[in-house]
Amino acid sequence: MTNRYAIIEDGVVTNVALADAEYAAQQGWIDCPDAGPYWTYADGVFTAPVVVEPTPAPSPTKEQLLAQLQALSAQIQALE
């Protein structure tokens, strides 16, 4: 019977593979019905990776945009 196994390096799942139990045991793979790449494995427990949502950069204020506009206008005038 074929099962799903985690290939683990330094406590992190690097890949998963389908294999029979004997071959997986020879490779040192761990049975994992749900785990996937980037999960961690310690003390017989798989843990899903923590997804950190990026914080968007704050929008510039009106004053900042006006200052940028003035600086660009000065650069353009210097070219003429």
Coordinates of C-alpha atoms in Angstrom, one line a residue:
M1 CA 0.0 0.0 0.0
T2 CA 1.2 3.5 -0.9
N3 CA 1.2 6.2 1.8
R4 CA 2.3 9.8 1.9
Y5 CA 5.7 10.5 3.6
A6 CA 7.5 13.6 4.7
I7 CA 11.1 14.1 3.7
I8 CA 12.6 16.0 6.6
E9 CA 15.9 17.9 6.8
D10 CA 16.9 19.7 10.0
G11 CA 13.4 19.4 11.4
V12 CA 11.8 21.0 8.3
V13 CA 9.7 19.1 5.7
T14 CA 11.5 19.7 2.4
N15 CA 9.2 17.5 0.3
V16 CA 6.6 14.8 0.5
A17 CA 6.5 11.5 -1.4
L18 CA 4.2 8.6 -2.1
A19 CA 5.9 5.3 -1.2
D20 CA 5.3 2.0 0.4
A21 CA 6.1 1.6 4.1
E22 CA 9.2 -0.5 3.6
Y23 CA 10.9 1.9 1.2
A24 CA 9.9 5.0 3.3
A25 CA 11.4 3.4 6.4
Q26 CA 14.7 2.7 4.5
Q27 CA 14.8 6.4 3.5
G28 CA 14.0 7.6 7.0
W29 CA 10.8 9.3 5.8
I30 CA 8.0 10.0 8.3
D31 CA 4.3 9.1 7.6
C32 CA 2.4 12.4 7.1
P33 CA -1.2 12.5 6.0
D34 CA -1.5 16.3 6.0
A35 CA 2.0 17.9 6.3
G36 CA 3.7 19.6 3.4
P37 CA 6.8 21.5 2.5
Y38 CA 8.0 24.1 5.1
W39 CA 6.1 22.4 8.0
T40 CA 8.3 21.6 11.0
Y41 CA 8.7 18.2 12.7
A42 CA 9.7 17.8 16.3
D43 CA 9.0 15.1 18.9
G44 CA 6.7 13.3 16.5
V45 CA 4.5 16.3 15.8
F46 CA 4.1 18.2 12.5
T47 CA 3.5 21.9 12.8
A48 CA 2.2 24.1 9.9
P49 CA 4.3 27.1 9.0
V50 CA 3.2 30.5 10.4
V51 CA 2.1 32.7 7.5
V52 CA 3.0 36.4 8.2
E53 CA 1.0 38.8 6.1
P54 CA 3.2 41.8 5.0
T55 CA 2.2 45.1 6.4
P56 CA 1.5 47.6 3.6
A57 CA 3.7 50.7 3.5
P58 CA 1.8 53.7 4.7
S59 CA 0.4 56.0 2.0
P60 CA 2.3 59.3 1.7
T61 CA 0.5 62.4 3.1
K62 CA -0.7 65.2 1.0
E63 CA 2.1 67.4 2.3
Q64 CA 4.7 64.7 1.3
L65 CA 3.3 64.4 -2.2
L66 CA 3.3 68.2 -2.6
A67 CA 7.0 68.3 -1.5
Q68 CA 7.9 65.6 -4.0
L69 CA 6.0 67.5 -6.7
Q70 CA 7.9 70.7 -5.9
A71 CA 11.2 68.8 -6.0
L72 CA 10.4 67.2 -9.3
S73 CA 9.2 70.5 -10.8
A74 CA 12.5 72.1 -9.7
Q75 CA 14.5 69.3 -11.4
I76 CA 12.4 69.7 -14.6
Q77 CA 13.0 73.5 -14.6
A78 CA 16.7 72.9 -14.2
L79 CA 16.7 70.9 -17.4
E80 CA 15.2 73.6 -19.5

